[in-house]
mmCIF file of C-alpha atoms in Angstrom:
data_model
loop_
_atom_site.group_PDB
_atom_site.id
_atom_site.type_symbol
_atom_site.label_atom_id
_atom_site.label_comp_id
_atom_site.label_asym_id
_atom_site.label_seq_id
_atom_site.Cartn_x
_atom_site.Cartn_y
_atom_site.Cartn_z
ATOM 1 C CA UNK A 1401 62.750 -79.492 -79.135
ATOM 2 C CA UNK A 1402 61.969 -83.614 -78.814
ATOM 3 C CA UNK A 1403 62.536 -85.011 -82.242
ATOM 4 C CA UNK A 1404 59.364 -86.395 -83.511
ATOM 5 C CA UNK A 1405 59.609 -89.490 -84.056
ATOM 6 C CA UNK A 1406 58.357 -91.728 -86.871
ATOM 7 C CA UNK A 1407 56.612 -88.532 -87.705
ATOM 8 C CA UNK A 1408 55.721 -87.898 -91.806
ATOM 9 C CA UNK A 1409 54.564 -84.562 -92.962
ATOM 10 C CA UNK A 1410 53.419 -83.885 -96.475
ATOM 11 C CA UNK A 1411 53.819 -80.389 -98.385
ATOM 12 C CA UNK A 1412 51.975 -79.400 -101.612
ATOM 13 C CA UNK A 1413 52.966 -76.045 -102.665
ATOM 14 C CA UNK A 1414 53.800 -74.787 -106.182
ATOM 15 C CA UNK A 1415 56.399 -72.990 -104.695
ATOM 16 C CA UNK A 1416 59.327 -74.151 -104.676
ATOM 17 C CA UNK A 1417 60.735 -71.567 -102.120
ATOM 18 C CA UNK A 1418 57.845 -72.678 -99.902
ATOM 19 C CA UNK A 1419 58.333 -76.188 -100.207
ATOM 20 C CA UNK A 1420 62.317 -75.472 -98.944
ATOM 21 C CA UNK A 1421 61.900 -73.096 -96.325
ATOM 22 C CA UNK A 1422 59.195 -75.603 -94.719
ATOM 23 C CA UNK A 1423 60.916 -78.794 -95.203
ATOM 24 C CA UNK A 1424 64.038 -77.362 -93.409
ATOM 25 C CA UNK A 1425 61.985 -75.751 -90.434
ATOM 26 C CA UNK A 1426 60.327 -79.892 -90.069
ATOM 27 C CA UNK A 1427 63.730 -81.749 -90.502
ATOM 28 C CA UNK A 1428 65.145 -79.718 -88.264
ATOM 29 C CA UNK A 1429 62.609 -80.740 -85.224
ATOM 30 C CA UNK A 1430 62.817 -84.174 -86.481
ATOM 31 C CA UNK A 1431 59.988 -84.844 -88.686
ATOM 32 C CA UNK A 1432 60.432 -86.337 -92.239
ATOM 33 C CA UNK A 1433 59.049 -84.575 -95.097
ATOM 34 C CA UNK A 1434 58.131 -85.145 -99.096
ATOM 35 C CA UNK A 1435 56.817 -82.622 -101.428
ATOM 36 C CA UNK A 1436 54.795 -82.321 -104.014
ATOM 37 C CA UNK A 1437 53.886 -79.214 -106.672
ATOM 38 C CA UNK A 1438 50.313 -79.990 -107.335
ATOM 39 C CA UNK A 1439 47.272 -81.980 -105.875
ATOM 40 C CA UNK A 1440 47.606 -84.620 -108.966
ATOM 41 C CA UNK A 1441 51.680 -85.264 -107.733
ATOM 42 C CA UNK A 1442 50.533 -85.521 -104.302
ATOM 43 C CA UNK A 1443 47.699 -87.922 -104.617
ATOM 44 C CA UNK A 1444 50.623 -89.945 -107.180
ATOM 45 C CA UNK A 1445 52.806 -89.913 -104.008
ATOM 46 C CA UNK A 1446 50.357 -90.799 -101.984
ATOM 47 C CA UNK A 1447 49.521 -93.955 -103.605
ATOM 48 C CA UNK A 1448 53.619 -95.000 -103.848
ATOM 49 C CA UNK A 1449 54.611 -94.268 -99.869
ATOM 50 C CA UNK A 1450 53.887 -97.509 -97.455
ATOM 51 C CA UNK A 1451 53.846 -94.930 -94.704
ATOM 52 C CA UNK A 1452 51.031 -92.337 -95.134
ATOM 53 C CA UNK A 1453 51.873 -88.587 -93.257
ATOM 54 C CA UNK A 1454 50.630 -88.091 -90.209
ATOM 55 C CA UNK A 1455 49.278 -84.291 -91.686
ATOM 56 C CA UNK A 1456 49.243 -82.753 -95.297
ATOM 57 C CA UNK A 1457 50.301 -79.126 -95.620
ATOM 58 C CA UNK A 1458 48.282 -77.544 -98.507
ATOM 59 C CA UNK A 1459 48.051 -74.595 -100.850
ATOM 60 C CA UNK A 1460 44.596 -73.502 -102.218
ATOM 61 C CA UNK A 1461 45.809 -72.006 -105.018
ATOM 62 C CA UNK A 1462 48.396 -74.810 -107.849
ATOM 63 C CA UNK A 1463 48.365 -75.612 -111.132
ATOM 64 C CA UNK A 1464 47.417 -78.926 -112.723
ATOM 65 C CA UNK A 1465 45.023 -79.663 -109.639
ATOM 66 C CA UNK A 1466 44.459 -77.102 -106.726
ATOM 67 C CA UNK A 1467 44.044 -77.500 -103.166
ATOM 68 C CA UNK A 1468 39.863 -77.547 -103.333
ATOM 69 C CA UNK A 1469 40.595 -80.171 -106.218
ATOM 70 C CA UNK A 1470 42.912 -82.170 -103.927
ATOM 71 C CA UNK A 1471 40.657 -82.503 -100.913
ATOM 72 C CA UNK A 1472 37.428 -83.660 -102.920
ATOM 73 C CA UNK A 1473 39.555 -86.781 -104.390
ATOM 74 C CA UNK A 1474 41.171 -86.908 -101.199
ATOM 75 C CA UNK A 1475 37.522 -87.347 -99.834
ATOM 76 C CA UNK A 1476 37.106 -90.611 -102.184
ATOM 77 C CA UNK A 1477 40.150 -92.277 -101.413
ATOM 78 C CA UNK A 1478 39.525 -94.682 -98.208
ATOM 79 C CA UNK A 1479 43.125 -94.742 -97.855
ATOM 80 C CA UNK A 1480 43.694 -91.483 -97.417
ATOM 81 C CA UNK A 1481 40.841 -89.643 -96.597
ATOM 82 C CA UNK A 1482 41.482 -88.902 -92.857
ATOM 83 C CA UNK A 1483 44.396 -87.764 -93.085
ATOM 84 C CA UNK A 1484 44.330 -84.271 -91.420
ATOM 85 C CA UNK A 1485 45.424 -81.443 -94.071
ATOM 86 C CA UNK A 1486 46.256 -77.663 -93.036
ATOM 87 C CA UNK A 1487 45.153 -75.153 -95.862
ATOM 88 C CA UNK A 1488 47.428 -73.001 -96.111
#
């Protein structure tokens, strides 16, 4: 497979086992990856990277802030609001 270039790929998963399993299928076709455990870490994360991902990887179901909880303040934020997100 083509490495993917300049390609940024965001997980937020409370598990941790989830979070390594699909940050080493990514890397491995070339994409970069950061994680986060919670919609309130991601959206902290989200602010700090000069790069935005080009797709968020999200689980419904997380502690501190869920998926449903991420995507309406994801909604609000001009910055990041079109940023494609797979519920996962």
């Amino acid at each position: 497979m083509r490495p993917a270039l300049n390609k940024l790929i965001l997980i937020i998963d409370d598990s941790v086992d989830n979070q390594a399993l699909l940050k080493m299928i990514f890397e491995v076709n070339g994409f970069q990856v950061h994680c986060a455990s919670n919609g309130k870490e991601a959206l902290c994360l989200l602010q700090e990277l000069s790069n935005l991902p080009n797709v968020i990887l999200l689980d419904a179901q997380m502690p501190v802030m869920d998926g449903y909880q991420f995507r309406q303040e994801q909604s609000k934020n001009e910055r990041i609001k079109d940023i494609p997100v797979v519920v996962m």
